[in-house]
Amino acid sequence: MARLQKMVLKPKEQLVTRLFLSPKLKQNLAVLSYSTYDLVNVMKDLAESDPFVSLKQPQNSEHSLEWLRTPKGENLVDHLLMQVELNNWRSKEKQVVKLLIYNLDQDGYLRVDLTELATQTEFLVAELIHARDLLQELDPCGIGAGDLAECLLLQAKKQPDFNPIAIELLTNKQLLLLADKQKWSDSSYSQKQLQQALSSIQTLNPLPASQFINNTNTQYLIPDLIYRVNDGRLTIESFQNQIPEILFDERSFSKLRKQSEQKQYFSEQKQRYVELKNAIMHRHQTLMRLGKFVGEQQYAFLTTLEKEQLRPLGLKEAARELNLAPSTISRAIKDKYIQCQNKIFSLKLLFPRAVTADLSQAKIEYDLMQLIKNEDHANPLSDQQLVELFAAKGINLSRRVITKYRQKLNIANSYQRKTK
């Protein structure tokens, strides 16, 4: 019979390396990930909850920051952002919807060209279209419409038993016909039907943002970094001096602390201020270091704003050069915007992924557009032919990759592009 092995518990030493974040480091990383808008809200919350903290508004600011003050009524953007946070959408969907909210005009319409917006951000056209559909589900009804007819149609479809002829006219873009009674005789509907349709449409709201506070000087996409181009030289500055300065009333603090027995309460109030102030300073220093590095790497793009000039740049490369963790770089570029040559766009745009060893996605898309632009329209290039043309330049791409970029650029296939 085999001998039974005895199970004996023996102590064993093992060295394990674990990373623990101190409260200070956690605070620094959290503040680093905030957008300027979110950061100012955090500062406002502290000023409201800590009796010794106040905010000093910047003097002689070139940018309007009136939106930072509490409005007497509800602001449309805040109303929409609150709904976005309450929705059970994916994180990226929320990011894209927020971007569209910031691009609404004062009447609540989304009149920007989504294809053009895609070239200024890291989002695909399909993602922007999907986000627009999500935006149009929010209150007030009609928000995010591209024009008056679409705004009214969104509202009409939400109302039960709405006049079907009115819906059909709006769907067919015949609003102008309905507005001109002299043209009613050209319609297949009777004058009575058209009058009923017009009466129904007149109950709708052509200005979905009309019930909210509106300030034409409102600016929500606030750049964290500003690049300036002068005679071919690229300089960078921070937007830090354009946001409120956080102050602590040391005199009142010391006086009341001496008179009170609640020493711990006073220590906690000051500690909160010190931690936030230091985190804001750390955020500023990190963004400036990152901005200088990115400016050097993307000099060609920032001085020309030609997207094909973007070079591949990864988070690991930036982290290695700045001696930071890739996760820190990720937090630093999250929800951050830069201004260059009077245009504001996402900082993430300066971190395009590499398609090949030395070519970015933007460069591949640009070359693809040029090949299709110069093709024989009677015999357009197939995706396989495009693969071969790129290969002739020493760029090896699969047909699937070509198809993916072609669809992203909203370019039809060779059969649909063919002209007789």
Coordinates of C-alpha atoms in Angstrom, one line a residue:
M1 CA 0.0 0.0 0.0
A2 CA 1.3 3.4 -0.9
R3 CA 2.3 5.5 1.9
L4 CA 0.1 8.4 2.6
Q5 CA 1.7 11.8 2.4
K6 CA 1.1 14.0 5.4
M7 CA -0.1 17.5 4.7
V8 CA 1.9 19.9 6.7
L9 CA 1.5 23.6 6.9
K10 CA 4.8 25.4 6.7
P11 CA 5.5 29.1 6.7
K12 CA 7.0 30.5 3.5
E13 CA 8.5 33.8 2.8
Q14 CA 7.7 35.6 -0.4
L15 CA 8.6 39.0 -1.6
V16 CA 5.7 40.8 -3.4
T17 CA 5.9 44.3 -4.9
R18 CA 2.7 46.3 -4.8
L19 CA 2.0 49.8 -5.7
F20 CA 0.1 51.9 -3.2
L21 CA -1.0 55.4 -4.1
S22 CA -0.7 58.0 -1.3
P23 CA -3.7 60.3 -0.8
K24 CA -1.6 63.1 -2.2
L25 CA -0.8 61.2 -5.3
K26 CA -4.4 60.2 -5.8
Q27 CA -5.4 63.8 -5.5
N28 CA -2.8 64.9 -8.0
L29 CA -3.9 62.3 -10.5
A30 CA -7.6 63.1 -10.1
V31 CA -7.0 66.8 -10.7
L32 CA -4.7 66.1 -13.6
S33 CA -7.6 64.2 -15.4
Y34 CA -10.1 67.1 -14.9
S35 CA -11.0 69.3 -17.8
T36 CA -10.7 73.0 -17.1
Y37 CA -14.4 73.2 -16.8
D38 CA -14.5 70.4 -14.2
L39 CA -11.5 71.8 -12.4
V40 CA -13.2 75.2 -11.8
N41 CA -16.3 73.4 -10.6
V42 CA -14.2 71.5 -8.0
M43 CA -12.7 74.8 -6.9
K44 CA -16.1 76.4 -6.6
D45 CA -17.3 73.4 -4.5
L46 CA -14.4 73.9 -2.1
A47 CA -15.0 77.6 -1.9
E48 CA -18.7 77.0 -1.0
S49 CA -17.9 74.3 1.6
D50 CA -14.8 75.8 3.2
P51 CA -15.4 79.2 4.9
F52 CA -11.8 80.2 4.6
V53 CA -11.4 79.6 0.8
S54 CA -12.4 82.0 -1.9
L55 CA -11.9 82.4 -5.6
K56 CA -10.3 85.4 -7.2
Q57 CA -11.5 86.0 -10.8
P58 CA -8.7 86.7 -13.3
Q59 CA -8.1 90.4 -14.2
N60 CA -8.1 91.7 -17.8
S61 CA -9.0 88.3 -19.2
E62 CA -9.1 88.0 -22.9
H63 CA -11.6 85.2 -22.7
S64 CA -15.1 85.4 -21.3
L65 CA -15.5 83.3 -18.2
E66 CA -18.9 84.6 -17.2
W67 CA -20.2 81.1 -17.4
L68 CA -18.2 80.2 -14.2
R69 CA -20.6 82.2 -12.1
T70 CA -23.8 80.7 -10.9
P71 CA -26.7 81.8 -13.3
K72 CA -30.0 83.0 -12.0
G73 CA -31.7 80.5 -14.2
E74 CA -30.8 77.1 -15.6
N75 CA -28.2 77.0 -18.4
L76 CA -28.9 74.8 -21.4
V77 CA -25.5 73.2 -21.5
D78 CA -25.6 72.3 -17.8
H79 CA -29.1 70.9 -18.3
L80 CA -28.0 68.7 -21.1
L81 CA -24.8 67.6 -19.3
M82 CA -26.7 66.5 -16.3
Q83 CA -28.9 64.3 -18.5
V84 CA -25.8 62.8 -20.2
E85 CA -24.4 61.8 -16.8
L86 CA -27.7 60.2 -15.7
N87 CA -28.0 58.1 -18.9
N88 CA -26.7 54.6 -19.0
W89 CA -24.6 55.2 -22.1
R90 CA -21.0 53.9 -22.6
S91 CA -18.2 56.2 -21.5
K92 CA -17.1 57.0 -25.1
E93 CA -20.7 57.8 -26.1
K94 CA -21.0 60.3 -23.3
Q95 CA -17.7 62.0 -24.4
V96 CA -18.9 62.4 -28.0
V97 CA -22.4 63.7 -27.0
K98 CA -20.7 66.2 -24.7
L99 CA -18.6 67.4 -27.6
L100 CA -21.7 67.9 -29.7
I101 CA -23.4 69.8 -26.8
Y102 CA -20.5 72.3 -26.8
N103 CA -21.0 72.8 -30.5
L104 CA -24.7 73.7 -30.3
D105 CA -25.6 77.2 -31.4
Q106 CA -27.6 79.7 -29.2
D107 CA -30.9 78.3 -30.4
G108 CA -30.0 74.7 -29.6
Y109 CA -29.3 73.7 -33.2
L110 CA -26.3 71.5 -34.3
R111 CA -25.3 73.2 -37.5
V112 CA -21.7 71.9 -37.7
D113 CA -20.6 69.6 -40.4
L114 CA -19.9 66.3 -38.7
T115 CA -17.4 65.2 -41.4
E116 CA -15.4 68.4 -40.8
L117 CA -15.7 67.9 -37.0
A118 CA -14.3 64.4 -37.3
T119 CA -11.2 65.8 -38.9
Q120 CA -10.7 68.1 -35.8
T121 CA -11.2 65.4 -33.2
E122 CA -10.3 61.8 -32.6
F123 CA -13.8 60.5 -33.2
L124 CA -15.2 58.8 -36.4
V125 CA -18.0 60.3 -38.5
A126 CA -20.1 57.2 -37.6
E127 CA -19.5 57.9 -33.8
L128 CA -20.6 61.5 -34.3
I129 CA -23.7 60.6 -36.1
H130 CA -24.6 58.1 -33.4
A131 CA -23.9 60.7 -30.7
R132 CA -26.2 63.2 -32.6
D133 CA -29.0 60.6 -32.4
L134 CA -28.5 60.2 -28.7
L135 CA -28.4 64.0 -28.2
Q136 CA -31.7 64.3 -29.9
E137 CA -33.3 62.0 -27.3
L138 CA -32.6 64.6 -24.6
D139 CA -34.8 67.3 -23.2
P140 CA -35.8 69.8 -24.6
C141 CA -37.3 68.0 -27.5
G142 CA -35.8 69.2 -30.8
I143 CA -32.4 69.8 -29.4
G144 CA -29.5 69.0 -31.8
A145 CA -31.5 69.4 -35.0
G146 CA -29.7 70.5 -38.1
D147 CA -32.4 72.8 -39.3
L148 CA -35.9 74.1 -38.5
A149 CA -37.8 71.3 -40.3
E150 CA -35.8 68.6 -38.4
C151 CA -36.4 70.4 -35.1
L152 CA -40.1 70.5 -35.6
L153 CA -40.2 66.9 -36.9
L154 CA -38.4 65.6 -33.8
Q155 CA -41.1 67.3 -31.7
A156 CA -44.0 66.1 -33.8
K157 CA -42.9 62.5 -33.7
K158 CA -42.8 62.6 -29.9
Q159 CA -46.4 63.8 -29.6
P160 CA -49.2 61.2 -29.7
D161 CA -51.7 61.5 -32.5
F162 CA -49.9 64.4 -34.1
N163 CA -51.3 65.5 -37.5
P164 CA -50.0 62.9 -39.9
I165 CA -50.0 65.3 -42.9
A166 CA -47.9 67.7 -40.9
I167 CA -45.4 64.9 -40.2
E168 CA -45.3 63.9 -43.9
L169 CA -44.7 67.5 -45.0
L170 CA -41.9 67.9 -42.5
T171 CA -40.3 64.6 -43.5
N172 CA -40.4 65.6 -47.1
K173 CA -38.8 69.1 -46.4
Q174 CA -42.0 70.9 -47.6
L175 CA -42.1 73.4 -44.7
L176 CA -41.6 76.4 -47.1
L177 CA -44.6 75.2 -49.2
L178 CA -46.8 75.1 -46.2
A179 CA -45.7 78.6 -45.1
D180 CA -46.7 80.1 -48.5
K181 CA -50.5 79.8 -48.9
Q182 CA -50.2 80.9 -52.5
K183 CA -48.5 77.6 -53.3
W184 CA -51.1 75.4 -51.6
S185 CA -52.9 74.9 -54.9
D186 CA -49.8 73.0 -56.1
S187 CA -50.2 70.5 -53.2
S188 CA -52.1 67.2 -53.4
Y189 CA -53.8 68.0 -50.1
S190 CA -56.8 70.2 -49.7
Q191 CA -56.6 73.7 -48.3
K192 CA -58.4 72.5 -45.2
Q193 CA -55.9 69.7 -44.6
L194 CA -53.0 72.1 -45.1
Q195 CA -54.5 74.6 -42.7
Q196 CA -54.9 71.9 -40.0
A197 CA -51.3 70.7 -40.6
L198 CA -50.1 74.3 -40.3
S199 CA -52.1 74.9 -37.1
S200 CA -50.5 71.7 -35.6
I201 CA -47.0 72.8 -36.5
Q202 CA -47.5 76.2 -35.0
T203 CA -48.0 74.5 -31.6
L204 CA -44.3 73.3 -31.8
N205 CA -41.3 75.2 -30.5
P206 CA -38.9 76.4 -33.3
L207 CA -36.3 77.4 -30.7
P208 CA -35.7 74.5 -28.3
A209 CA -33.1 76.6 -26.3
S210 CA -35.5 79.5 -25.7
Q211 CA -36.5 78.5 -22.2
F212 CA -32.9 78.5 -20.9
I213 CA -30.4 81.1 -19.9
N214 CA -28.3 82.0 -22.9
N215 CA -25.1 84.1 -23.1
T216 CA -23.6 84.8 -26.5
N217 CA -20.2 85.2 -24.8
T218 CA -20.4 81.7 -23.3
Q219 CA -17.3 79.6 -24.0
Y220 CA -17.3 76.0 -22.8
L221 CA -14.4 74.5 -24.8
I222 CA -11.6 76.2 -22.9
P223 CA -8.1 75.5 -24.1
D224 CA -5.6 74.3 -21.5
L225 CA -2.7 75.1 -23.8
I226 CA -2.2 77.8 -26.4
Y227 CA 0.3 77.4 -29.2
R228 CA 1.3 80.5 -31.1
V229 CA 3.1 80.6 -34.5
N230 CA 5.3 83.7 -35.2
D231 CA 7.6 83.7 -38.2
G232 CA 7.8 80.0 -38.2
R233 CA 8.6 79.8 -34.4
L234 CA 6.2 77.9 -32.2
T235 CA 5.6 79.1 -28.6
I236 CA 3.4 77.7 -25.9
E237 CA 1.5 79.2 -23.0
S238 CA -0.8 77.9 -20.4
F239 CA -4.4 79.0 -19.9
Q240 CA -3.8 78.8 -16.1
N241 CA -3.8 82.6 -15.6
Q242 CA -7.3 82.7 -17.1
I243 CA -9.0 80.6 -14.5
P244 CA -9.8 81.8 -10.9
E245 CA -7.1 81.8 -8.3
I246 CA -7.9 79.8 -5.2
L247 CA -7.2 81.8 -2.0
F248 CA -7.1 81.0 1.7
D249 CA -8.0 83.5 4.5
E250 CA -5.1 82.9 6.8
R251 CA -5.9 85.8 9.2
S252 CA -9.5 84.7 9.9
F253 CA -8.3 81.0 10.1
S254 CA -5.7 81.8 12.7
K255 CA -7.9 84.0 14.8
L256 CA -10.9 81.6 14.9
R257 CA -8.6 78.5 15.4
K258 CA -7.2 80.1 18.6
Q259 CA -10.7 80.8 20.0
S260 CA -12.1 77.3 19.2
E261 CA -11.6 73.9 20.7
Q262 CA -12.3 72.1 17.4
K263 CA -8.6 72.1 16.3
Q264 CA -9.2 69.1 14.0
Y265 CA -11.9 70.8 12.1
F266 CA -9.7 73.8 11.3
S267 CA -6.8 71.5 10.3
E268 CA -9.0 69.6 7.9
Q269 CA -10.2 72.8 6.3
K270 CA -6.7 74.0 5.6
Q271 CA -5.5 70.6 4.5
R272 CA -8.2 70.4 1.9
Y273 CA -7.1 73.8 0.5
V274 CA -3.4 72.9 0.5
E275 CA -3.9 69.6 -1.2
L276 CA -6.1 71.1 -4.0
K277 CA -3.8 74.0 -4.5
N278 CA -0.7 71.7 -4.8
A279 CA -2.6 69.4 -7.1
I280 CA -3.6 72.3 -9.4
M281 CA 0.1 73.4 -9.5
H282 CA 1.2 69.8 -10.3
R283 CA -1.5 69.7 -13.1
H284 CA -0.2 73.0 -14.6
Q285 CA 3.5 71.8 -14.5
T286 CA 2.6 68.4 -16.1
L287 CA 0.5 70.0 -18.9
M288 CA 3.3 72.5 -19.7
R289 CA 5.9 69.7 -19.9
L290 CA 3.6 67.6 -22.0
G291 CA 2.7 70.6 -24.2
K292 CA 6.4 71.4 -24.9
F293 CA 7.2 67.8 -25.8
V294 CA 4.2 67.5 -28.1
G295 CA 5.0 70.9 -29.7
E296 CA 8.4 69.6 -30.6
Q297 CA 7.0 66.3 -32.0
Q298 CA 4.1 67.8 -33.9
Y299 CA 5.8 71.1 -35.0
A300 CA 4.9 70.4 -38.7
F301 CA 1.2 70.0 -38.0
L302 CA 0.9 72.9 -35.5
T303 CA 2.6 75.4 -37.9
T304 CA 0.5 74.3 -40.9
L305 CA -2.7 72.7 -39.4
E306 CA -2.5 70.1 -42.3
K307 CA -3.6 66.9 -40.8
E308 CA -1.4 64.8 -43.0
Q309 CA 1.6 66.4 -41.2
L310 CA 0.7 64.6 -38.0
R311 CA 3.4 62.0 -37.0
P312 CA 2.6 58.9 -35.0
L313 CA 2.9 59.5 -31.3
G314 CA 2.1 57.1 -28.6
L315 CA 1.5 57.5 -24.9
K316 CA 4.5 55.2 -24.1
E317 CA 6.8 57.4 -26.1
A318 CA 5.7 60.5 -24.3
A319 CA 5.9 58.8 -20.9
R320 CA 9.4 57.6 -21.6
E321 CA 10.6 61.0 -22.7
L322 CA 9.0 62.8 -19.7
N323 CA 9.8 60.1 -17.2
L324 CA 6.1 59.6 -16.3
A325 CA 3.8 56.6 -16.4
P326 CA 1.7 56.0 -19.5
S327 CA -1.4 56.2 -17.3
T328 CA -0.3 59.7 -16.2
I329 CA -0.1 60.8 -19.8
S330 CA -3.5 59.3 -20.5
R331 CA -5.0 61.3 -17.6
A332 CA -3.1 64.5 -18.8
I333 CA -4.7 64.4 -22.3
K334 CA -8.2 63.3 -21.1
D335 CA -10.8 66.1 -21.9
K336 CA -8.0 68.6 -22.6
Y337 CA -8.1 71.1 -25.5
I338 CA -5.5 73.2 -27.2
Q339 CA -5.7 76.4 -29.2
C340 CA -3.6 77.0 -32.3
Q341 CA -4.1 79.6 -35.0
N342 CA -7.5 80.5 -33.7
K343 CA -8.8 76.9 -33.8
I344 CA -9.6 74.8 -30.7
F345 CA -9.3 71.0 -30.9
S346 CA -8.7 68.0 -28.7
L347 CA -5.2 67.4 -27.3
K348 CA -5.8 63.7 -28.2
L349 CA -5.6 64.7 -31.9
L350 CA -1.8 65.2 -31.4
F351 CA -1.4 61.5 -30.4
P352 CA -2.4 59.7 -33.6
R353 CA -1.8 55.9 -33.7
A354 CA 0.8 54.5 -36.1
V355 CA -0.5 52.5 -39.0
T356 CA 3.0 51.6 -40.1
A357 CA 6.3 52.2 -38.5
D358 CA 6.5 55.9 -39.5
L359 CA 3.1 56.8 -40.9
S360 CA 0.1 58.0 -38.9
Q361 CA -3.5 57.3 -39.7
A362 CA -4.0 60.9 -40.8
K363 CA -1.2 60.6 -43.4
I364 CA -2.7 57.3 -44.7
E365 CA -6.1 58.9 -45.0
Y366 CA -4.6 61.9 -46.8
D367 CA -2.8 59.8 -49.3
L368 CA -5.9 57.7 -49.9
M369 CA -8.0 60.8 -50.6
Q370 CA -5.4 62.0 -53.1
L371 CA -5.3 58.7 -55.0
I372 CA -9.1 58.6 -55.2
K373 CA -9.3 62.3 -56.1
N374 CA -6.9 61.9 -59.1
E375 CA -8.3 58.5 -60.3
D376 CA -10.0 57.9 -63.6
H377 CA -13.7 58.5 -62.8
A378 CA -14.7 56.2 -65.6
N379 CA -12.5 53.4 -64.1
P380 CA -12.2 54.1 -60.4
L381 CA -9.6 52.3 -58.3
S382 CA -10.8 49.2 -56.4
D383 CA -9.6 48.6 -52.9
Q384 CA -7.2 46.0 -54.1
Q385 CA -5.7 48.4 -56.6
L386 CA -5.3 51.0 -53.8
V387 CA -3.4 48.3 -51.8
E388 CA -1.1 47.8 -54.7
L389 CA -0.5 51.6 -55.2
F390 CA 0.4 51.9 -51.5
A391 CA 2.7 48.9 -51.8
A392 CA 4.5 50.5 -54.7
K393 CA 5.4 53.3 -52.3
G394 CA 6.7 50.8 -49.7
I395 CA 3.6 51.0 -47.6
N396 CA 2.1 47.6 -46.9
L397 CA -1.6 47.7 -46.0
S398 CA -4.3 45.1 -46.2
R399 CA -7.4 45.5 -48.3
R400 CA -9.4 45.4 -45.1
V401 CA -7.5 48.5 -43.8
I402 CA -8.0 50.4 -47.0
T403 CA -11.8 49.6 -46.9
K404 CA -11.9 50.7 -43.2
Y405 CA -10.3 54.1 -44.0
R406 CA -12.3 54.6 -47.1
Q407 CA -15.6 54.1 -45.2
K408 CA -14.4 56.4 -42.4
L409 CA -13.9 59.1 -45.0
N410 CA -17.4 58.5 -46.3
I411 CA -16.0 57.5 -49.7
A412 CA -18.1 55.1 -51.7
N413 CA -16.7 51.9 -53.2
S414 CA -15.3 51.8 -56.8
Y415 CA -18.6 50.6 -58.3
Q416 CA -20.6 53.5 -56.7
R417 CA -17.9 56.0 -57.7
K418 CA -18.0 55.0 -61.3
T419 CA -19.4 57.6 -63.7
K420 CA -20.5 57.0 -67.2

